[in-house]
Amino acid sequence: MRRLLSLLSLLLLPAGLPAAAKDDVLHLYNWNQYIAPETVERFEKACGCKVTQTYFSDNEELLAKLAAGAKGYDILVPTSNYIQGMAKAGWLQPIDKSKVPNLKNIMPAYLNTSFDPGNKYSVPYAYTITMLGYNEQKMRELGLAIDSWAAIFDSRILEKIKGRVTVLDSQSELMAAALKYLGYSVNDRDPKHWQEAKNTILKAKPYWAAFKASGYIEQLAAGNIWLVHGYSNDIYQADLGAQEAKQKFRIKHAMPKEGAVLALDAMVIHKGAPRPDLAHRFIDFMLDGKNSSDLTNMIGSGNPNSAAMQFIKPEIKAMSAIFPDQQTASKLEMLTDLNSQQRRLMNRIWTEIKAK
Amino acid sequence: MRRSRTLWLAALAAFLFLYGPLAIVVAYSFNDSVMNAQWVGFTLGWYRKLFANAEMLTAAWNSLVIGLTASVVSSVLGTMAGYAMHRWRLRLLPVLVLAPIAIPEILMGVSLLIFFVAINLTLGLVSIALAHIAFCIGFVAIVVRARLAGMDESLVEAARDLGATPPQAFRLVTLPLIMPGVIAGALMAFTLSIDDFVITYFTAGAGAMTLPLKIYTMVKITVTPEVNAVSTLLMLVTLVLIVVAMRLSPGALRAGG
Amino acid sequence: MSGPPLAYLLVFFAIPSLIMVVASFRLPGDFGGLAPLIYSDETGTHLDVTLESYTRFFSDVLYLQLFLKSFWYAALTTLLCLVIAYPLAMLIARSPKKQRDLLVLLVILPFWSNFLIRVYAWMIILGPNSVFVGALNRLIGVFGFEPLTLLYTPFAVIVGLVYVHLPFMVLPLYANLEKHDPALLDAAQDLGANAWNRFWRVTFPLSLPGVFAGAALVFIPAFGIFAIPDILGGTGGIMIGNVIKQQFLDTRDWPFGSVLSIMLTVMAIALAGLAALLARRSRL
């Protein structure tokens, strides 16, 4: 018994030691797999510091931790529609523009959004569009053209692919898709329209296999699921996975003609950041064209940085699903945040959708 | 001791149920595919990749250390609680012991985060361990109490009659008799700790990484066989550690030692 | 004896939980979290408390239905765990002393692989491409039945729940069975009892404390779980745990999430108390 305990205490010693006696550490709180490893390594060499990463898979996860008071992070990467709220809640510090000269690389269309006028708190990082992804071989066999939200809401299409469809497990995204299908804006607040959207969803639900926020990439690439409601960069990676697994089919993007949700993710600095100096260096570093292109080349994310274009793989640049043309771009909308009354109603609707 | 054949068959079926998925986990760690969906071919590449992945290995190590810490501390506290609940008609302790098991993990995670921030505790690996201990105590306490129920009290009385003080009676008579319960509780606590995700997510400090946290980051895209490899490795390492520990204290799982 | 655990749990459980109990009476913050507890306006300083979240819970039958559904899922899981775990625990308890330690370890070893990876293994076993499902469908096809989909169904959720909670039934059962005196069974046999009677009238009653301990350690967590329905469940598979998660990680309604959690905890403890009462009554 005594020997057992002494063995245990030997193992526990390292845990008791203070973490990283080095001072030069940048704490990055980012989405899962949303930065290329080589980019991080390059930054660490350039600044002579270390980067520790914490991850989240949904904006709400990030918000929940911040609301509970978590600190110790330097850079956060939320989606831009959350930035207004985060600033009002006092969780962000302004960015010193003099320290981030590379900001000039960002395309004007992505600057000065209504969420952060003048880019006081945030700097664009990457963007993604929520759309449809499908197994092109299966859709060809079934004679289905996938170009509209009808693919996940219309029973005439759904009955051919019953049990082989997944949708996003996100109330904002799924309701947005339903609203678009019905011809409304994704930011429509009319409770009557919300009920319509709810009914559309409930009617289509029996045909869907599951609500999947993640993991549908694998299922798509494995050929178990044939159609997904998902993010453009995820669908791109599903295609890569299918090719890597030497499947006989490819995974294609489909931009619904009614329009879709654009999510612009941005870098912000946390109010109590331990190292704002390193944070600014990181932001400027990521605004450099080459560094910014790494992520796009890795996962097929949209890139708001004009200096990055020359470094991006041509086949990705050519994909209108990732770099939409003017006409498509005009149909994209960014989600705005709800107030607490609206959130409560949405909550009830969503619980009903999930429970029935 | 008679061993009936139906018992044997039933137990075997249960064992197959237990190990079926595990066989897949281990087998797929050698799968030559990025995804964990279909078998493609054999490779050792994922193990090679794993050993070069410092973040993953650190996470696995952290999980192991936190698991052992949580297991030991909660075993001690849980045994005390289980004994106290068995011996005396307590009101508060049973509720405090049972509630962490019942309470939804998210609530416990969020509330602990708020609490840690309020008392200005630096978040890190220690905050994770403290949280784990809190919800593991109950598991140990319940098992120990169940073990005590039906224990022959006359043995303890006999010891007292022979001149043992209460602490001596506990240490020399009761403890060895309930040891299988304590160990069972410790094993459960360890299992809970190395697998916990929700509470760990909230109580982890910036940059503190445990294996479940790390693996969860891969769920978004694809859970590569590297995860199977680290799981297989973790199982092996834990098994070796426990076997070594058992050699050091033989008979811990059996009464009387 | 009760001092140290009491102290620990008071500090690291009771006080944090109290924060959330108070939260159930507060209003949600605009950006997540909670609205300030005390606020001042023209009329003076006020305590911003409300029973709103509670009334919302009790006036909406939807949540009660979800609680009921979760109850049945958890109860079924507990029963299945008992049926599967019992022979296993019994076999280990009756094995020669030298093998027992190893067998217990072998039972718990699978659960030191990661939770997610085990669930993903079930996705492979129950998925459309699986060898197992293919063989099963061929078999029932012989009898003229339609092929089954096993993944993304309540069946898959139950299988996942049972699998994940199994060790928490095996270990308490084993801890109890291990100390059964074989002499009692010998005596029963000498008195003419057959194998079934020996089990049902001697072993099982003696093992009841272990059974109830295992049942508590399976039912209570299973009641509030959300991860398994999320991954294995289909579109209709959510349990109350998912709704609670939703409040904190989707709709930022912490007060309502607290109310649901309090209800869940109270129900679970009440059921455990009821079970303990029955256990005491059943022990002669």
Short mmCIF file of C-alpha atoms in Angstrom, two decimals, chain A residues 89-340:
data_model
loop_
_atom_site.label_atom_id
_atom_site.label_comp_id
_atom_site.label_asym_id
_atom_site.label_seq_id
_atom_site.Cartn_x
_atom_site.Cartn_y
_atom_site.Cartn_z
CA ALA A 89 -20.69 42.97 -22.29
CA GLY A 90 -17.22 44.41 -21.83
CA TRP A 91 -15.28 41.31 -22.86
CA LEU A 92 -13.19 42.91 -25.60
CA GLN A 93 -10.46 45.48 -25.82
CA PRO A 94 -10.02 47.80 -28.82
CA ILE A 95 -7.41 46.92 -31.39
CA ASP A 96 -4.58 49.39 -31.83
CA LYS A 97 -4.66 49.91 -35.58
CA SER A 98 -1.13 51.27 -35.62
CA LYS A 99 0.12 47.83 -34.62
CA VAL A 100 -1.70 45.98 -37.40
CA PRO A 101 -0.64 47.63 -40.69
CA ASN A 102 -1.54 44.51 -42.66
CA LEU A 103 -5.20 45.36 -42.11
CA LYS A 104 -5.01 47.07 -45.50
CA ASN A 105 -4.96 43.58 -47.08
CA ILE A 106 -8.57 42.88 -46.20
CA MET A 107 -11.12 43.39 -48.98
CA PRO A 108 -13.27 46.45 -48.21
CA ALA A 109 -16.45 44.43 -48.56
CA TYR A 110 -15.61 42.59 -45.33
CA LEU A 111 -14.61 45.64 -43.31
CA ASN A 112 -16.80 48.01 -41.38
CA THR A 113 -19.68 45.63 -40.81
CA SER A 114 -22.71 46.68 -38.79
CA PHE A 115 -21.46 44.46 -35.97
CA ASP A 116 -18.24 46.41 -35.54
CA PRO A 117 -18.25 49.79 -37.27
CA GLY A 118 -14.76 50.96 -38.03
CA ASN A 119 -13.35 47.61 -36.97
CA LYS A 120 -12.78 48.88 -33.47
CA TYR A 121 -12.63 45.46 -31.87
CA SER A 122 -12.27 42.90 -34.63
CA VAL A 123 -10.34 41.97 -37.71
CA PRO A 124 -11.71 39.53 -40.31
CA TYR A 125 -10.14 36.07 -40.20
CA ALA A 126 -12.00 33.70 -42.52
CA TYR A 127 -15.53 33.07 -43.68
CA THR A 128 -17.74 30.13 -44.46
CA ILE A 129 -21.10 29.75 -46.14
CA THR A 130 -23.80 27.36 -44.97
CA MET A 131 -25.06 25.36 -47.89
CA LEU A 132 -25.73 21.84 -49.13
CA GLY A 133 -23.21 19.11 -49.76
CA TYR A 134 -24.00 15.94 -51.64
CA ASN A 135 -22.70 12.65 -52.96
CA GLU A 136 -22.66 13.42 -56.67
CA GLN A 137 -22.78 9.82 -57.79
CA LYS A 138 -25.87 9.02 -55.74
CA MET A 139 -27.67 12.18 -56.80
CA ARG A 140 -26.89 11.40 -60.43
CA GLU A 141 -28.25 7.87 -60.02
CA LEU A 142 -31.43 9.21 -58.47
CA GLY A 143 -31.74 11.94 -61.07
CA LEU A 144 -31.85 14.70 -58.51
CA ALA A 145 -30.61 18.22 -59.17
CA ILE A 146 -29.47 19.83 -55.93
CA ASP A 147 -29.68 23.58 -56.21
CA SER A 148 -32.23 24.73 -53.69
CA TRP A 149 -33.21 24.36 -50.05
CA ALA A 150 -36.02 22.20 -51.35
CA ALA A 151 -33.48 19.38 -51.24
CA ILE A 152 -33.90 19.18 -47.48
CA PHE A 153 -37.47 20.44 -47.15
CA ASP A 154 -39.43 19.13 -50.12
CA SER A 155 -40.87 15.68 -49.50
CA ARG A 156 -40.83 14.86 -53.21
CA ILE A 157 -37.05 15.02 -53.16
CA LEU A 158 -36.69 13.75 -49.62
CA GLU A 159 -38.55 10.51 -50.13
CA LYS A 160 -35.89 9.39 -52.58
CA ILE A 161 -33.15 9.96 -50.02
CA LYS A 162 -34.99 9.15 -46.83
CA GLY A 163 -32.66 8.38 -43.95
CA ARG A 164 -29.64 9.59 -45.87
CA VAL A 165 -29.90 13.27 -45.08
CA THR A 166 -28.53 15.20 -42.12
CA VAL A 167 -29.12 18.80 -41.18
CA LEU A 168 -27.19 21.11 -38.90
CA ASP A 169 -27.91 20.85 -35.21
CA SER A 170 -28.17 24.60 -34.89
CA GLN A 171 -31.38 26.48 -34.31
CA SER A 172 -30.16 29.63 -36.00
CA GLU A 173 -28.87 27.82 -39.09
CA LEU A 174 -31.79 25.44 -39.61
CA MET A 175 -34.40 28.13 -39.05
CA ALA A 176 -32.44 30.40 -41.40
CA ALA A 177 -32.54 27.71 -44.09
CA ALA A 178 -36.26 27.21 -43.62
CA LEU A 179 -36.91 30.96 -43.73
CA LYS A 180 -34.90 31.25 -46.92
CA TYR A 181 -36.81 28.36 -48.44
CA LEU A 182 -40.06 30.16 -47.63
CA GLY A 183 -38.72 33.32 -49.22
CA TYR A 184 -38.01 35.30 -46.06
CA SER A 185 -34.80 36.87 -44.81
CA VAL A 186 -32.70 34.83 -42.41
CA ASN A 187 -33.08 37.66 -39.91
CA ASP A 188 -36.87 37.76 -40.15
CA ARG A 189 -38.30 38.22 -36.66
CA ASP A 190 -41.99 37.78 -37.37
CA PRO A 191 -43.31 35.07 -35.02
CA LYS A 192 -45.83 34.01 -37.67
CA HIS A 193 -43.02 33.35 -40.11
CA TRP A 194 -41.16 31.45 -37.45
CA GLN A 195 -44.17 29.17 -36.97
CA GLU A 196 -44.26 28.60 -40.73
CA ALA A 197 -40.59 27.72 -40.68
CA LYS A 198 -41.16 25.40 -37.73
CA ASN A 199 -43.91 23.55 -39.58
CA THR A 200 -41.76 23.23 -42.68
CA ILE A 201 -39.05 21.68 -40.56
CA LEU A 202 -41.41 19.33 -38.74
CA LYS A 203 -42.86 18.12 -42.03
CA ALA A 204 -39.41 17.33 -43.40
CA LYS A 205 -37.98 15.89 -40.17
CA PRO A 206 -39.18 12.28 -40.63
CA TYR A 207 -37.03 12.00 -43.73
CA TRP A 208 -33.87 13.18 -42.04
CA ALA A 209 -31.46 10.76 -40.42
CA ALA A 210 -30.22 13.06 -37.70
CA PHE A 211 -29.28 16.55 -36.61
CA LYS A 212 -25.53 16.71 -36.93
CA ALA A 213 -23.37 19.69 -36.15
CA SER A 214 -20.19 17.77 -36.79
CA GLY A 215 -19.29 14.26 -37.79
CA TYR A 216 -21.36 14.53 -40.95
CA ILE A 217 -18.16 15.02 -42.89
CA GLU A 218 -17.10 11.52 -42.10
CA GLN A 219 -20.49 10.08 -42.88
CA LEU A 220 -20.57 11.88 -46.21
CA ALA A 221 -17.11 10.72 -47.17
CA ALA A 222 -17.89 7.17 -46.09
CA GLY A 223 -20.98 7.12 -48.27
CA ASN A 224 -23.43 6.51 -45.43
CA ILE A 225 -25.06 9.92 -45.80
CA TRP A 226 -25.81 11.33 -49.25
CA LEU A 227 -26.90 14.91 -48.57
CA VAL A 228 -26.01 17.32 -45.82
CA HIS A 229 -26.87 20.79 -44.67
CA GLY A 230 -23.44 22.01 -43.70
CA TYR A 231 -20.60 24.49 -43.92
CA SER A 232 -18.68 25.06 -47.13
CA ASN A 233 -15.29 24.26 -45.68
CA ASP A 234 -16.60 21.08 -44.04
CA ILE A 235 -18.05 19.93 -47.35
CA TYR A 236 -14.71 20.63 -49.01
CA GLN A 237 -12.98 18.45 -46.45
CA ALA A 238 -15.54 15.71 -46.93
CA ASP A 239 -14.55 15.68 -50.58
CA LEU A 240 -10.90 15.45 -49.65
CA GLY A 241 -11.75 12.60 -47.31
CA ALA A 242 -13.69 10.76 -49.97
CA GLN A 243 -10.79 11.06 -52.39
CA GLU A 244 -8.35 9.95 -49.74
CA ALA A 245 -10.50 6.90 -49.01
CA LYS A 246 -10.45 6.15 -52.75
CA GLN A 247 -14.21 6.33 -53.02
CA LYS A 248 -15.82 6.14 -56.41
CA PHE A 249 -17.80 9.31 -55.77
CA ARG A 250 -16.99 12.94 -55.13
CA ILE A 251 -18.67 15.33 -52.74
CA LYS A 252 -19.96 18.48 -54.34
CA HIS A 253 -21.15 21.82 -53.00
CA ALA A 254 -24.56 23.17 -53.85
CA MET A 255 -25.34 26.83 -53.25
CA PRO A 256 -29.12 27.07 -52.84
CA LYS A 257 -30.62 29.56 -55.26
CA GLU A 258 -32.73 31.18 -52.56
CA GLY A 259 -29.62 32.36 -50.76
CA ALA A 260 -27.67 31.29 -47.70
CA VAL A 261 -25.97 32.35 -44.49
CA LEU A 262 -22.48 33.82 -44.57
CA ALA A 263 -20.49 33.56 -41.38
CA LEU A 264 -17.50 35.87 -41.13
CA ASP A 265 -15.18 34.86 -38.30
CA ALA A 266 -12.98 37.53 -36.80
CA MET A 267 -10.07 37.87 -34.40
CA VAL A 268 -10.70 39.83 -31.23
CA ILE A 269 -8.63 40.52 -28.14
CA HIS A 270 -10.06 39.55 -24.77
CA LYS A 271 -10.42 42.39 -22.26
CA GLY A 272 -8.14 40.82 -19.68
CA ALA A 273 -5.63 39.43 -22.17
CA PRO A 274 -2.32 38.64 -20.48
CA ARG A 275 -0.29 39.60 -23.55
CA PRO A 276 -1.99 42.21 -25.74
CA ASP A 277 1.36 42.96 -27.36
CA LEU A 278 1.70 39.40 -28.62
CA ALA A 279 -1.96 39.48 -29.57
CA HIS A 280 -1.42 42.44 -31.87
CA ARG A 281 1.61 40.78 -33.40
CA PHE A 282 -0.44 37.67 -34.04
CA ILE A 283 -3.23 39.63 -35.69
CA ASP A 284 -0.85 41.46 -37.95
CA PHE A 285 0.86 38.15 -38.74
CA MET A 286 -2.41 36.51 -39.71
CA LEU A 287 -3.31 39.47 -41.94
CA ASP A 288 -0.26 38.75 -44.06
CA GLY A 289 -1.26 37.19 -47.37
CA LYS A 290 0.81 34.03 -47.17
CA ASN A 291 -0.16 33.23 -43.59
CA SER A 292 -3.79 33.87 -44.28
CA SER A 293 -3.78 31.53 -47.25
CA ASP A 294 -2.63 28.52 -45.21
CA LEU A 295 -6.04 27.92 -43.70
CA THR A 296 -7.87 28.24 -47.01
CA ASN A 297 -5.53 25.76 -48.60
CA MET A 298 -5.98 23.37 -45.71
CA ILE A 299 -9.75 23.35 -45.27
CA GLY A 300 -11.26 25.37 -48.11
CA SER A 301 -12.41 28.28 -45.98
CA GLY A 302 -13.38 31.58 -47.55
CA ASN A 303 -10.68 34.24 -47.40
CA PRO A 304 -11.40 37.98 -47.07
CA ASN A 305 -7.74 38.85 -47.61
CA SER A 306 -6.85 40.14 -51.08
CA ALA A 307 -3.12 39.65 -50.51
CA ALA A 308 -3.76 35.96 -49.86
CA MET A 309 -5.26 35.28 -53.28
CA GLN A 310 -1.96 34.66 -55.02
CA PHE A 311 -1.07 31.93 -52.52
CA ILE A 312 -4.34 30.04 -52.66
CA LYS A 313 -4.56 26.86 -54.72
CA PRO A 314 -6.19 27.59 -58.10
CA GLU A 315 -8.74 24.81 -57.77
CA ILE A 316 -10.03 26.33 -54.54
CA LYS A 317 -10.10 29.86 -55.99
CA ALA A 318 -12.20 28.55 -58.82
CA MET A 319 -14.88 27.12 -56.54
CA SER A 320 -17.81 29.51 -56.51
CA ALA A 321 -19.05 27.85 -53.36
CA ILE A 322 -15.98 29.09 -51.51
CA PHE A 323 -15.36 32.31 -53.42
CA PRO A 324 -18.82 33.30 -54.61
CA ASP A 325 -19.27 35.59 -57.58
CA GLN A 326 -21.01 38.93 -57.28
CA GLN A 327 -24.44 37.60 -58.12
CA THR A 328 -24.32 34.80 -55.58
CA ALA A 329 -22.76 37.03 -52.97
CA SER A 330 -25.71 39.39 -53.17
CA LYS A 331 -27.99 36.61 -51.93
CA LEU A 332 -25.87 35.86 -48.87
CA GLU A 333 -26.84 37.25 -45.48
CA MET A 334 -25.13 37.37 -42.13
CA LEU A 335 -27.12 36.37 -39.07
CA THR A 336 -27.81 39.05 -36.48
CA ASP A 337 -28.16 38.34 -32.77
CA LEU A 338 -31.58 38.02 -31.14
CA ASN A 339 -32.74 39.81 -28.03
CA SER A 340 -33.71 37.74 -25.00
#
